[in-house]
Amino acid sequence: MSSDLPGFFEGTEMPTAGWWEALWPDPAAVLATVGLEAGMDVVDLCSGDGWFTLQIAKDGHHVVAIDIDRHPLEVGRHRLGDGGMTNCDFVHGNAYDLAELVQWPADFVFMANAFHGVPDRLRLARAVREALKTGGRFAIVNWHRLPRDTTTVLGEPRGPKTELRMSPEQTIEAVEASGPNFARLVEVPPYHYGAVFERPEP
Ligand SMILES: C[S@@+](CC[C@H](N)C(=O)[O-])C[C@H]1O[C@@H](n2cnc3c(N)ncnc32)[C@H](O)[C@@H]1O
């Protein structure tokens, strides 16, 4: 199982096929809501099978998709190949090593459905800060801290267990301690929020 991989973040397994697409019918709208803009150099951190990566590649200039599990990374590679995208590199590695895995400073780091499982958030936020350009943004899309039995998709409770979920305030506090500065909070219906951070002038 992928969750047995050393360094794998708890509760971040890629879901079984079907309901993810139902929950996220419009990845372009999600990305626009959290501030992705055309022409950006982007890192999709914990990219999974590329559901968001495909749209990021359509909008962005260059993309690096990083995941610790080779299997979803391969699925993503095929998804983008089938979509005719050639501006994305797929990198196998741990999110903590982001600053070493990406050779250029990023305009935008996108992390969806994974931050709740990061054990050392200070370390992750510091790595993201180092990987960003001045003025670059870090967008976290997280499940709201709702009881799991209330977040149903296609008739069944979905998402990480209730105890792992983070409020927006917890997410903001965790990132600001060592990472970029909080910029804004947005709703990503039906069950998520987006917290957006920005790297200030040195
Ligand atoms: C729930 S999936 C979400 C994928 C994608 N961001 C999305 O929202 O469609 C979380 C992904 O994080 C990856 N992951 C878990 N721990 C990781 C780590 N330490 N470094 C990089 N990726 C990791 C998993 O392999 C999985 O593909």
PDB file of N, CA and C in Angstrom, residues 23-79:
ATOM      1  N   LEU A  23     -16.384  15.158  -6.814  1.00  0.00           N
ATOM      2  CA  LEU A  23     -16.144  16.223  -5.829  1.00  0.00           C
ATOM      3  C   LEU A  23     -15.496  17.445  -6.482  1.00  0.00           C
ATOM      4  N   TRP A  24     -14.662  17.200  -7.490  1.00  0.00           N
ATOM      5  CA  TRP A  24     -13.903  18.284  -8.125  1.00  0.00           C
ATOM      6  C   TRP A  24     -14.238  18.371  -9.613  1.00  0.00           C
ATOM      7  N   PRO A  25     -15.479  18.752  -9.952  1.00  0.00           N
ATOM      8  CA  PRO A  25     -15.843  18.753 -11.375  1.00  0.00           C
ATOM      9  C   PRO A  25     -15.165  19.865 -12.168  1.00  0.00           C
ATOM     10  N   ASP A  26     -14.665  20.896 -11.451  1.00  0.00           N
ATOM     11  CA  ASP A  26     -14.159  22.073 -12.165  1.00  0.00           C
ATOM     12  C   ASP A  26     -12.819  22.522 -11.557  1.00  0.00           C
ATOM     13  N   PRO A  27     -11.729  21.779 -11.834  1.00  0.00           N
ATOM     14  CA  PRO A  27     -10.439  22.164 -11.265  1.00  0.00           C
ATOM     15  C   PRO A  27     -10.008  23.567 -11.657  1.00  0.00           C
ATOM     16  N   ALA A  28     -10.378  24.021 -12.839  1.00  0.00           N
ATOM     17  CA  ALA A  28      -9.993  25.379 -13.272  1.00  0.00           C
ATOM     18  C   ALA A  28     -10.564  26.430 -12.329  1.00  0.00           C
ATOM     19  N   ALA A  29     -11.793  26.236 -11.898  1.00  0.00           N
ATOM     20  CA  ALA A  29     -12.419  27.205 -10.993  1.00  0.00           C
ATOM     21  C   ALA A  29     -11.726  27.210  -9.642  1.00  0.00           C
ATOM     22  N   VAL A  30     -11.342  26.035  -9.160  1.00  0.00           N
ATOM     23  CA  VAL A  30     -10.632  25.957  -7.869  1.00  0.00           C
ATOM     24  C   VAL A  30      -9.313  26.713  -7.961  1.00  0.00           C
ATOM     25  N   LEU A  31      -8.584  26.468  -9.037  1.00  0.00           N
ATOM     26  CA  LEU A  31      -7.266  27.092  -9.183  1.00  0.00           C
ATOM     27  C   LEU A  31      -7.391  28.607  -9.339  1.00  0.00           C
ATOM     28  N   ALA A  32      -8.397  29.053 -10.058  1.00  0.00           N
ATOM     29  CA  ALA A  32      -8.598  30.500 -10.200  1.00  0.00           C
ATOM     30  C   ALA A  32      -8.958  31.116  -8.848  1.00  0.00           C
ATOM     31  N   THR A  33      -9.747  30.405  -8.064  1.00  0.00           N
ATOM     32  CA  THR A  33     -10.169  30.918  -6.751  1.00  0.00           C
ATOM     33  C   THR A  33      -8.978  31.140  -5.825  1.00  0.00           C
ATOM     34  N   VAL A  34      -7.990  30.249  -5.907  1.00  0.00           N
ATOM     35  CA  VAL A  34      -6.832  30.402  -5.013  1.00  0.00           C
ATOM     36  C   VAL A  34      -5.718  31.247  -5.643  1.00  0.00           C
ATOM     37  N   GLY A  35      -5.952  31.769  -6.850  1.00  0.00           N
ATOM     38  CA  GLY A  35      -5.030  32.777  -7.382  1.00  0.00           C
ATOM     39  C   GLY A  35      -4.044  32.326  -8.436  1.00  0.00           C
ATOM     40  N   LEU A  36      -4.239  31.148  -9.029  1.00  0.00           N
ATOM     41  CA  LEU A  36      -3.360  30.761 -10.138  1.00  0.00           C
ATOM     42  C   LEU A  36      -3.607  31.697 -11.326  1.00  0.00           C
ATOM     43  N   GLU A  37      -2.505  32.163 -11.913  1.00  0.00           N
ATOM     44  CA  GLU A  37      -2.633  33.067 -13.064  1.00  0.00           C
ATOM     45  C   GLU A  37      -1.871  32.502 -14.260  1.00  0.00           C
ATOM     46  N   ALA A  38      -2.288  32.922 -15.431  1.00  0.00           N
ATOM     47  CA  ALA A  38      -1.654  32.440 -16.661  1.00  0.00           C
ATOM     48  C   ALA A  38      -0.167  32.776 -16.660  1.00  0.00           C
ATOM     49  N   GLY A  39       0.627  31.819 -17.160  1.00  0.00           N
ATOM     50  CA  GLY A  39       2.048  32.080 -17.349  1.00  0.00           C
ATOM     51  C   GLY A  39       2.919  31.865 -16.128  1.00  0.00           C
ATOM     52  N   MET A  40       2.342  31.419 -15.033  1.00  0.00           N
ATOM     53  CA  MET A  40       3.154  31.210 -13.820  1.00  0.00           C
ATOM     54  C   MET A  40       3.989  29.933 -13.905  1.00  0.00           C
ATOM     55  N   ASP A  41       5.130  29.937 -13.206  1.00  0.00           N
ATOM     56  CA  ASP A  41       5.903  28.717 -12.973  1.00  0.00           C
ATOM     57  C   ASP A  41       5.399  28.113 -11.667  1.00  0.00           C
ATOM     58  N   VAL A  42       4.919  26.869 -11.752  1.00  0.00           N
ATOM     59  CA  VAL A  42       4.123  26.308 -10.662  1.00  0.00           C
ATOM     60  C   VAL A  42       4.671  24.961 -10.196  1.00  0.00           C
ATOM     61  N   VAL A  43       4.587  24.740  -8.889  1.00  0.00           N
ATOM     62  CA  VAL A  43       4.836  23.412  -8.329  1.00  0.00           C
ATOM     63  C   VAL A  43       3.503  22.869  -7.821  1.00  0.00           C
ATOM     64  N   ASP A  44       3.153  21.660  -8.276  1.00  0.00           N
ATOM     65  CA  ASP A  44       1.997  20.962  -7.717  1.00  0.00           C
ATOM     66  C   ASP A  44       2.553  19.952  -6.718  1.00  0.00           C
ATOM     67  N   LEU A  45       2.447  20.321  -5.448  1.00  0.00           N
ATOM     68  CA  LEU A  45       3.075  19.540  -4.384  1.00  0.00           C
ATOM     69  C   LEU A  45       2.101  18.478  -3.881  1.00  0.00           C
ATOM     70  N   CYS A  46       2.559  17.221  -3.860  1.00  0.00           N
ATOM     71  CA  CYS A  46       1.681  16.088  -3.555  1.00  0.00           C
ATOM     72  C   CYS A  46       0.604  16.009  -4.640  1.00  0.00           C
ATOM     73  N   SER A  47       1.067  15.850  -5.851  1.00  0.00           N
ATOM     74  CA  SER A  47       0.217  16.041  -7.039  1.00  0.00           C
ATOM     75  C   SER A  47      -0.731  14.886  -7.306  1.00  0.00           C
ATOM     76  N   GLY A  48      -0.484  13.716  -6.686  1.00  0.00           N
ATOM     77  CA  GLY A  48      -1.380  12.587  -6.907  1.00  0.00           C
ATOM     78  C   GLY A  48      -1.425  12.196  -8.372  1.00  0.00           C
ATOM     79  N   ASP A  49      -2.625  11.876  -8.844  1.00  0.00           N
ATOM     80  CA  ASP A  49      -2.754  11.375 -10.223  1.00  0.00           C
ATOM     81  C   ASP A  49      -2.961  12.480 -11.258  1.00  0.00           C
ATOM     82  N   GLY A  50      -2.709  13.728 -10.844  1.00  0.00           N
ATOM     83  CA  GLY A  50      -2.679  14.809 -11.834  1.00  0.00           C
ATOM     84  C   GLY A  50      -4.016  15.455 -12.167  1.00  0.00           C
ATOM     85  N   TRP A  51      -5.009  15.236 -11.319  1.00  0.00           N
ATOM     86  CA  TRP A  51      -6.326  15.820 -11.605  1.00  0.00           C
ATOM     87  C   TRP A  51      -6.237  17.353 -11.682  1.00  0.00           C
ATOM     88  N   PHE A  52      -5.499  17.953 -10.753  1.00  0.00           N
ATOM     89  CA  PHE A  52      -5.297  19.402 -10.812  1.00  0.00           C
ATOM     90  C   PHE A  52      -4.117  19.763 -11.712  1.00  0.00           C
ATOM     91  N   THR A  53      -3.132  18.868 -11.786  1.00  0.00           N
ATOM     92  CA  THR A  53      -1.916  19.183 -12.560  1.00  0.00           C
ATOM     93  C   THR A  53      -2.244  19.488 -14.023  1.00  0.00           C
ATOM     94  N   LEU A  54      -3.178  18.742 -14.577  1.00  0.00           N
ATOM     95  CA  LEU A  54      -3.527  18.959 -15.994  1.00  0.00           C
ATOM     96  C   LEU A  54      -3.982  20.401 -16.214  1.00  0.00           C
ATOM     97  N   GLN A  55      -4.852  20.885 -15.341  1.00  0.00           N
ATOM     98  CA  GLN A  55      -5.341  22.258 -15.510  1.00  0.00           C
ATOM     99  C   GLN A  55      -4.242  23.272 -15.221  1.00  0.00           C
ATOM    100  N   ILE A  56      -3.386  22.971 -14.241  1.00  0.00           N
ATOM    101  CA  ILE A  56      -2.274  23.881 -13.943  1.00  0.00           C
ATOM    102  C   ILE A  56      -1.387  24.013 -15.178  1.00  0.00           C
ATOM    103  N   ALA A  57      -1.127  22.889 -15.848  1.00  0.00           N
ATOM    104  CA  ALA A  57      -0.273  22.922 -17.042  1.00  0.00           C
ATOM    105  C   ALA A  57      -0.938  23.705 -18.176  1.00  0.00           C
ATOM    106  N   LYS A  58      -2.252  23.623 -18.256  1.00  0.00           N
ATOM    107  CA  LYS A  58      -2.963  24.395 -19.299  1.00  0.00           C
ATOM    108  C   LYS A  58      -2.830  25.894 -19.051  1.00  0.00           C
ATOM    109  N   ASP A  59      -2.860  26.283 -17.769  1.00  0.00           N
ATOM    110  CA  ASP A  59      -2.822  27.712 -17.430  1.00  0.00           C
ATOM    111  C   ASP A  59      -1.389  28.231 -17.303  1.00  0.00           C
ATOM    112  N   GLY A  60      -0.506  27.380 -16.766  1.00  0.00           N
ATOM    113  CA  GLY A  60       0.812  27.862 -16.358  1.00  0.00           C
ATOM    114  C   GLY A  60       1.832  27.848 -17.472  1.00  0.00           C
ATOM    115  N   HIS A  61       3.023  28.332 -17.120  1.00  0.00           N
ATOM    116  CA  HIS A  61       4.153  28.328 -18.058  1.00  0.00           C
ATOM    117  C   HIS A  61       4.889  26.994 -17.939  1.00  0.00           C
ATOM    118  N   HIS A  62       5.442  26.749 -16.749  1.00  0.00           N
ATOM    119  CA  HIS A  62       6.094  25.474 -16.520  1.00  0.00           C
ATOM    120  C   HIS A  62       5.611  24.898 -15.183  1.00  0.00           C
ATOM    121  N   VAL A  63       5.517  23.568 -15.106  1.00  0.00           N
ATOM    122  CA  VAL A  63       4.978  22.918 -13.913  1.00  0.00           C
ATOM    123  C   VAL A  63       5.905  21.783 -13.491  1.00  0.00           C
ATOM    124  N   VAL A  64       6.095  21.659 -12.183  1.00  0.00           N
ATOM    125  CA  VAL A  64       6.717  20.460 -11.635  1.00  0.00           C
ATOM    126  C   VAL A  64       5.697  19.811 -10.708  1.00  0.00           C
ATOM    127  N   ALA A  65       5.393  18.539 -10.980  1.00  0.00           N
ATOM    128  CA  ALA A  65       4.483  17.768 -10.131  1.00  0.00           C
ATOM    129  C   ALA A  65       5.327  16.842  -9.271  1.00  0.00           C
ATOM    130  N   ILE A  66       5.146  16.944  -7.956  1.00  0.00           N
ATOM    131  CA  ILE A  66       5.956  16.149  -7.020  1.00  0.00           C
ATOM    132  C   ILE A  66       5.052  15.221  -6.222  1.00  0.00           C
ATOM    133  N   ASP A  67       5.445  13.948  -6.159  1.00  0.00           N
ATOM    134  CA  ASP A  67       4.707  13.015  -5.301  1.00  0.00           C
ATOM    135  C   ASP A  67       5.664  11.931  -4.813  1.00  0.00           C
ATOM    136  N   ILE A  68       5.384  11.430  -3.620  1.00  0.00           N
ATOM    137  CA  ILE A  68       6.248  10.411  -3.020  1.00  0.00           C
ATOM    138  C   ILE A  68       5.899   9.017  -3.535  1.00  0.00           C
ATOM    139  N   ASP A  69       4.747   8.896  -4.175  1.00  0.00           N
ATOM    140  CA  ASP A  69       4.274   7.598  -4.669  1.00  0.00           C
ATOM    141  C   ASP A  69       4.375   7.577  -6.196  1.00  0.00           C
ATOM    142  N   ARG A  70       5.175   6.640  -6.708  1.00  0.00           N
ATOM    143  CA  ARG A  70       5.408   6.607  -8.160  1.00  0.00           C
ATOM    144  C   ARG A  70       4.153   6.262  -8.953  1.00  0.00           C
ATOM    145  N   HIS A  71       3.233   5.517  -8.339  1.00  0.00           N
ATOM    146  CA  HIS A  71       2.078   5.060  -9.112  1.00  0.00           C
ATOM    147  C   HIS A  71       1.167   6.221  -9.558  1.00  0.00           C
ATOM    148  N   PRO A  72       0.669   7.051  -8.642  1.00  0.00           N
ATOM    149  CA  PRO A  72      -0.153   8.171  -9.114  1.00  0.00           C
ATOM    150  C   PRO A  72       0.625   9.142 -10.006  1.00  0.00           C
ATOM    151  N   LEU A  73       1.929   9.240  -9.734  1.00  0.00           N
ATOM    152  CA  LEU A  73       2.750  10.127 -10.561  1.00  0.00           C
ATOM    153  C   LEU A  73       2.724   9.658 -12.031  1.00  0.00           C
ATOM    154  N   GLU A  74       2.782   8.339 -12.222  1.00  0.00           N
ATOM    155  CA  GLU A  74       2.725   7.779 -13.589  1.00  0.00           C
ATOM    156  C   GLU A  74       1.351   8.021 -14.215  1.00  0.00           C
ATOM    157  N   VAL A  75       0.309   7.863 -13.397  1.00  0.00           N
ATOM    158  CA  VAL A  75      -1.043   8.127 -13.912  1.00  0.00           C
ATOM    159  C   VAL A  75      -1.137   9.576 -14.372  1.00  0.00           C
ATOM    160  N   GLY A  76      -0.561  10.462 -13.581  1.00  0.00           N
ATOM    161  CA  GLY A  76      -0.562  11.884 -13.953  1.00  0.00           C
ATOM    162  C   GLY A  76       0.212  12.130 -15.229  1.00  0.00           C
ATOM    163  N   ARG A  77       1.351  11.462 -15.353  1.00  0.00           N
ATOM    164  CA  ARG A  77       2.165  11.634 -16.568  1.00  0.00           C
ATOM    165  C   ARG A  77       1.340  11.254 -17.816  1.00  0.00           C
ATOM    166  N   HIS A  78       0.613  10.149 -17.706  1.00  0.00           N
ATOM    167  CA  HIS A  78      -0.219   9.725 -18.846  1.00  0.00           C
ATOM    168  C   HIS A  78      -1.377  10.695 -19.073  1.00  0.00           C
ATOM    169  N   ARG A  79      -1.958  11.173 -17.980  1.00  0.00           N
ATOM    170  CA  ARG A  79      -3.088  12.106 -18.121  1.00  0.00           C
ATOM    171  C   ARG A  79      -2.654  13.356 -18.895  1.00  0.00           C
TER     172      ARG A  79
END
